[in-house]
Structures are given as structure tokens and as C-alpha cells.
PDB file of C-alpha atoms in Angstrom:
ATOM      1  CA  HIS A 141     -78.353-136.283 -20.916  1.00  0.00           C
ATOM      2  CA  ARG A 142     -79.523-138.572 -23.652  1.00  0.00           C
ATOM      3  CA  ALA A 143     -79.234-142.311 -23.178  1.00  0.00           C
ATOM      4  CA  HIS A 144     -76.772-144.085 -25.438  1.00  0.00           C
ATOM      5  CA  PRO A 145     -78.847-146.228 -27.819  1.00  0.00           C
ATOM      6  CA  MET A 146     -76.717-149.362 -27.323  1.00  0.00           C
ATOM      7  CA  ARG A 147     -75.887-149.271 -23.629  1.00  0.00           C
ATOM      8  CA  GLY A 148     -78.821-147.406 -22.077  1.00  0.00           C
ATOM      9  CA  GLU A 149     -76.517-145.075 -20.134  1.00  0.00           C
ATOM     10  CA  PRO A 150     -76.415-141.279 -20.365  1.00  0.00           C
ATOM     11  CA  GLU A 151     -73.822-139.928 -22.794  1.00  0.00           C
ATOM     12  CA  GLY A 152     -70.550-139.024 -21.141  1.00  0.00           C
ATOM     13  CA  VAL A 153     -70.959-141.308 -18.121  1.00  0.00           C
ATOM     14  CA  ARG A 154     -68.261-143.755 -19.219  1.00  0.00           C
ATOM     15  CA  GLU A 155     -65.826-140.895 -19.863  1.00  0.00           C
ATOM     16  CA  ALA A 156     -66.542-139.365 -16.438  1.00  0.00           C
ATOM     17  CA  VAL A 157     -65.842-142.540 -14.450  1.00  0.00           C
ATOM     18  CA  PRO A 158     -62.057-141.991 -13.986  1.00  0.00           C
ATOM     19  CA  SER A 159     -62.548-138.491 -12.591  1.00  0.00           C
ATOM     20  CA  ILE A 160     -65.374-139.716 -10.336  1.00  0.00           C
ATOM     21  CA  LEU A 161     -63.153-142.517  -8.991  1.00  0.00           C
ATOM     22  CA  ARG A 162     -60.290-140.051  -8.375  1.00  0.00           C
ATOM     23  CA  ALA A 163     -62.686-137.822  -6.429  1.00  0.00           C
ATOM     24  CA  VAL A 164     -63.959-140.762  -4.355  1.00  0.00           C
ATOM     25  CA  ALA A 165     -60.390-141.885  -3.539  1.00  0.00           C
ATOM     26  CA  GLY A 166     -59.307-138.350  -2.629  1.00  0.00           C
ATOM     27  CA  THR A 167     -62.373-137.790  -0.459  1.00  0.00           C
ATOM     28  CA  ALA A 168     -61.817-141.091   1.358  1.00  0.00           C
ATOM     29  CA  ILE A 169     -58.193-140.202   2.111  1.00  0.00           C
ATOM     30  CA  GLU A 170     -59.218-136.794   3.493  1.00  0.00           C
ATOM     31  CA  LEU A 171     -62.365-137.880   5.321  1.00  0.00           C
ATOM     32  CA  LEU A 172     -60.839-140.930   6.984  1.00  0.00           C
ATOM     33  CA  SER A 173     -57.212-139.782   7.280  1.00  0.00           C
ATOM     34  CA  ALA A 174     -56.267-142.846   5.259  1.00  0.00           C
ATOM     35  CA  ASP A 175     -52.790-143.765   4.069  1.00  0.00           C
ATOM     36  CA  ARG A 176     -54.080-145.454   0.928  1.00  0.00           C
ATOM     37  CA  VAL A 177     -57.345-146.124  -0.840  1.00  0.00           C
ATOM     38  CA  TYR A 178     -58.051-148.512  -3.676  1.00  0.00           C
ATOM     39  CA  ILE A 179     -61.262-149.100  -5.571  1.00  0.00           C
ATOM     40  CA  LEU A 180     -62.079-152.477  -7.080  1.00  0.00           C
ATOM     41  CA  LEU A 181     -64.748-152.461  -9.781  1.00  0.00           C
ATOM     42  CA  GLY A 182     -67.037-155.331 -10.683  1.00  0.00           C
ATOM     43  CA  SER A 183     -69.394-157.803  -9.072  1.00  0.00           C
ATOM     44  CA  ASP A 184     -67.660-161.094  -9.909  1.00  0.00           C
ATOM     45  CA  PRO A 185     -64.946-161.753  -7.301  1.00  0.00           C
ATOM     46  CA  ARG A 186     -63.053-163.754  -9.935  1.00  0.00           C
ATOM     47  CA  LYS A 187     -62.749-160.702 -12.194  1.00  0.00           C
ATOM     48  CA  MET A 188     -62.341-157.409 -10.329  1.00  0.00           C
ATOM     49  CA  THR A 189     -60.586-154.417 -11.899  1.00  0.00           C
ATOM     50  CA  VAL A 190     -58.462-151.994  -9.918  1.00  0.00           C
ATOM     51  CA  GLY A 191     -60.248-148.778 -10.839  1.00  0.00           C
ATOM     52  CA  GLN A 192     -58.319-146.236  -8.810  1.00  0.00           C
ATOM     53  CA  ILE A 193     -55.562-146.014  -6.235  1.00  0.00           C
ATOM     54  CA  GLY A 194     -55.220-143.039  -3.911  1.00  0.00           C
ATOM     55  CA  GLY A 195     -52.127-142.392  -1.851  1.00  0.00           C
ATOM     56  CA  PRO A 196     -48.563-143.508  -2.555  1.00  0.00           C
ATOM     57  CA  PRO A 197     -47.807-145.858  -5.460  1.00  0.00           C
ATOM     58  CA  HIS A 198     -48.447-149.495  -4.641  1.00  0.00           C
ATOM     59  CA  ALA A 199     -45.987-152.294  -5.421  1.00  0.00           C
ATOM     60  CA  HIS A 200     -48.668-154.939  -6.085  1.00  0.00           C
ATOM     61  CA  LEU A 201     -51.817-153.075  -7.196  1.00  0.00           C
ATOM     62  CA  LYS A 202     -51.984-151.096 -10.436  1.00  0.00           C
ATOM     63  CA  GLU A 203     -54.903-149.238 -11.972  1.00  0.00           C
ATOM     64  CA  GLY A 204     -56.498-151.356 -14.696  1.00  0.00           C
ATOM     65  CA  GLN A 205     -55.129-154.602 -13.229  1.00  0.00           C
ATOM     66  CA  VAL A 206     -57.646-157.481 -13.138  1.00  0.00           C
ATOM     67  CA  LEU A 207     -57.716-159.488  -9.899  1.00  0.00           C
ATOM     68  CA  ASP A 208     -59.173-162.870  -9.032  1.00  0.00           C
ATOM     69  CA  LEU A 209     -60.172-162.454  -5.376  1.00  0.00           C
ATOM     70  CA  VAL A 210     -60.998-166.166  -5.160  1.00  0.00           C
ATOM     71  CA  ALA A 211     -57.555-167.306  -6.362  1.00  0.00           C
ATOM     72  CA  LEU A 212     -55.898-164.679  -4.135  1.00  0.00           C
ATOM     73  CA  ASP A 213     -57.934-165.869  -1.144  1.00  0.00           C
ATOM     74  CA  ALA A 214     -59.021-162.271  -0.480  1.00  0.00           C
ATOM     75  CA  ARG A 215     -61.778-163.584   1.788  1.00  0.00           C
ATOM     76  CA  LEU A 216     -62.791-160.342   3.471  1.00  0.00           C
ATOM     77  CA  HIS A 217     -62.929-158.519   0.135  1.00  0.00           C
ATOM     78  CA  ARG A 218     -65.139-161.329  -1.195  1.00  0.00           C
ATOM     79  CA  ARG A 219     -67.419-161.164   1.856  1.00  0.00           C
ATOM     80  CA  CYS A 220     -67.731-157.406   1.421  1.00  0.00           C
ATOM     81  CA  LEU A 221     -68.921-157.926  -2.169  1.00  0.00           C
ATOM     82  CA  GLU A 222     -71.099-160.961  -1.551  1.00  0.00           C
ATOM     83  CA  GLU A 223     -72.722-159.765   1.684  1.00  0.00           C
ATOM     84  CA  ARG A 224     -72.782-156.092   0.675  1.00  0.00           C
ATOM     85  CA  THR A 225     -71.484-155.238   4.126  1.00  0.00           C
ATOM     86  CA  THR A 226     -68.833-152.825   5.405  1.00  0.00           C
ATOM     87  CA  PHE A 227     -65.992-154.564   7.247  1.00  0.00           C
ATOM     88  CA  LYS A 228     -63.564-152.975   9.714  1.00  0.00           C
ATOM     89  CA  VAL A 229     -60.091-154.400  10.233  1.00  0.00           C
ATOM     90  CA  HIS A 230     -58.308-153.098  13.341  1.00  0.00           C
ATOM     91  CA  ASP A 231     -55.322-155.451  13.104  1.00  0.00           C
ATOM     92  CA  ALA A 232     -55.085-157.856  10.164  1.00  0.00           C
ATOM     93  CA  ALA A 233     -52.475-159.958  11.977  1.00  0.00           C
ATOM     94  CA  LYS A 234     -55.039-160.817  14.653  1.00  0.00           C
ATOM     95  CA  ASP A 235     -58.227-160.933  12.558  1.00  0.00           C
ATOM     96  CA  PRO A 236     -59.235-164.542  11.734  1.00  0.00           C
ATOM     97  CA  GLY A 237     -61.269-163.396   8.719  1.00  0.00           C
ATOM     98  CA  VAL A 238     -58.260-161.850   6.976  1.00  0.00           C
ATOM     99  CA  ASN A 239     -55.687-163.526   4.736  1.00  0.00           C
ATOM    100  CA  ARG A 240     -52.624-162.260   6.621  1.00  0.00           C
ATOM    101  CA  GLU A 241     -50.187-162.885   3.766  1.00  0.00           C
ATOM    102  CA  LEU A 242     -52.336-160.857   1.359  1.00  0.00           C
ATOM    103  CA  ALA A 243     -52.837-158.111   3.966  1.00  0.00           C
ATOM    104  CA  VAL A 244     -49.045-157.714   4.189  1.00  0.00           C
ATOM    105  CA  LYS A 245     -48.664-157.762   0.391  1.00  0.00           C
ATOM    106  CA  TRP A 246     -51.460-155.187  -0.072  1.00  0.00           C
ATOM    107  CA  GLU A 247     -50.243-153.127   2.912  1.00  0.00           C
ATOM    108  CA  MET A 248     -53.557-153.336   4.752  1.00  0.00           C
ATOM    109  CA  ALA A 249     -52.746-153.915   8.402  1.00  0.00           C
ATOM    110  CA  SER A 250     -55.958-152.056   9.238  1.00  0.00           C
ATOM    111  CA  GLY A 251     -58.764-150.342   7.379  1.00  0.00           C
ATOM    112  CA  LEU A 252     -62.257-150.520   5.966  1.00  0.00           C
ATOM    113  CA  LEU A 253     -63.889-152.384   3.097  1.00  0.00           C
ATOM    114  CA  VAL A 254     -67.047-150.684   1.835  1.00  0.00           C
ATOM    115  CA  PRO A 255     -69.242-152.142  -0.940  1.00  0.00           C
ATOM    116  CA  PHE A 256     -70.534-150.014  -3.813  1.00  0.00           C
ATOM    117  CA  VAL A 257     -74.172-150.989  -4.426  1.00  0.00           C
ATOM    118  CA  ALA A 258     -76.724-149.194  -6.614  1.00  0.00           C
ATOM    119  CA  HIS A 259     -80.144-150.298  -7.848  1.00  0.00           C
ATOM    120  CA  ASP A 260     -79.582-153.580  -5.957  1.00  0.00           C
ATOM    121  CA  GLU A 261     -76.489-154.251  -8.082  1.00  0.00           C
ATOM    122  CA  THR A 262     -72.983-154.633  -6.669  1.00  0.00           C
ATOM    123  CA  LEU A 263     -70.591-152.357  -8.556  1.00  0.00           C
ATOM    124  CA  GLY A 264     -67.397-152.928  -6.584  1.00  0.00           C
ATOM    125  CA  LEU A 265     -65.784-151.941  -3.316  1.00  0.00           C
ATOM    126  CA  LEU A 266     -63.739-149.235  -1.690  1.00  0.00           C
ATOM    127  CA  ALA A 267     -60.766-150.289   0.456  1.00  0.00           C
ATOM    128  CA  VAL A 268     -59.353-147.766   2.923  1.00  0.00           C
ATOM    129  CA  ALA A 269     -55.999-149.080   4.097  1.00  0.00           C
ATOM    130  CA  SER A 270     -53.264-148.353   6.593  1.00  0.00           C
ATOM    131  CA  PRO A 271     -49.952-150.227   6.662  1.00  0.00           C
ATOM    132  CA  LYS A 272     -50.043-150.154  10.482  1.00  0.00           C
ATOM    133  CA  PRO A 273     -52.653-151.590  12.840  1.00  0.00           C
ATOM    134  CA  ARG A 274     -54.944-148.923  14.234  1.00  0.00           C
ATOM    135  CA  PRO A 275     -58.491-148.874  15.510  1.00  0.00           C
ATOM    136  CA  VAL A 276     -61.222-148.016  13.026  1.00  0.00           C
ATOM    137  CA  SER A 277     -63.820-145.993  14.844  1.00  0.00           C
ATOM    138  CA  PRO A 278     -67.497-146.867  14.442  1.00  0.00           C
ATOM    139  CA  SER A 279     -68.095-143.279  13.280  1.00  0.00           C
ATOM    140  CA  SER A 280     -65.476-143.668  10.506  1.00  0.00           C
ATOM    141  CA  ALA A 281     -67.101-146.889   9.325  1.00  0.00           C
ATOM    142  CA  ALA A 282     -70.590-145.369   9.482  1.00  0.00           C
ATOM    143  CA  SER A 283     -69.396-142.225   7.707  1.00  0.00           C
ATOM    144  CA  ALA A 284     -67.721-144.213   4.926  1.00  0.00           C
ATOM    145  CA  SER A 285     -70.743-146.475   4.492  1.00  0.00           C
ATOM    146  CA  ALA A 286     -73.125-143.517   4.321  1.00  0.00           C
ATOM    147  CA  THR A 287     -70.858-141.440   2.068  1.00  0.00           C
ATOM    148  CA  TRP A 288     -70.445-144.178  -0.534  1.00  0.00           C
ATOM    149  CA  ALA A 289     -73.913-145.681  -0.343  1.00  0.00           C
ATOM    150  CA  LEU A 290     -75.169-145.342  -3.875  1.00  0.00           C
ATOM    151  CA  ARG A 291     -78.888-144.885  -3.902  1.00  0.00           C
ATOM    152  CA  PRO A 292     -81.259-145.255  -6.842  1.00  0.00           C
ATOM    153  CA  SER A 293     -82.347-141.953  -8.313  1.00  0.00           C
ATOM    154  CA  GLY A 294     -85.941-140.955  -8.710  1.00  0.00           C
TER     155      GLY A 294
END
């Protein structure tokens, strides 16, 4: 691929992003037996874009929607981005790091938050969600972290 003269990215990359995000969401649902997956794109917690939703339609999250994680008090999502760390939520109602009201609204009683990082740049996060509390196994968290760890090429 040739690099685009203005953006420095290979031609066709921007056009391929939606299909890549659909594949990531579908793989996460299959791999982790998830009820729902959503991908938030960006590095600024005040301006994250819902890039993809896998699973049933969501009442409060829509693809293309821009979210302010600070205003929403989405503290665990913010920590995932800022600390570049995977977080497991076994039961949002009992987890002191979770905004319980937002967890109910976003139907995430349990799940995983996995950061997307490449070339030391935060690109967004993957949220694997279940509307019911259930344990997240260490192997599921490790598998998700390893599967979506974006490594520099070359």
C-alpha cells in the first residue's frame, strides 16, 4: 500500500475500519460468550466515538455517537484508557470503581474493558458486557487482552 500524502496512512485503511471493527466485535462475542460488545474510539475521554456495537441493539449507545466519559462519570472506562489496563467487572452493583447508574443504563452488570494501544498511542477501548452479574475468568481477561493487544509492526 502507498501512504496517503496528507495523512501518512496506507490507502484504504480508513475505508477498512468499519469492517475491522465489526470483525473485532464479532470475535469478542464468540470468544468470550458475550451478550454485547461495544468499541469506543479515541484517546480523549471527553470525546470518544462509539465505533461499533455487537449484539442486540442498545437503547443508549449508537454507532457514531460521541460520548464524554468525564461528564458521564464513566470512571472505569476512563481508567482503562488512562492506565491502559484491562479491567474485569464481576458485579457492577458491588464494585466500588463502577458508576452503578451508568452500568445499569449501559447494561453492563459484568464484563471486561480492554484498551486498544498501538505504537504507544491509545486508540480506544473494547467493552465486553453482560446485563447480568457473572464472574469473568482470568483466562477470559488474559485472552481478550492478548487478542486485542495492538503491537507495532516491523
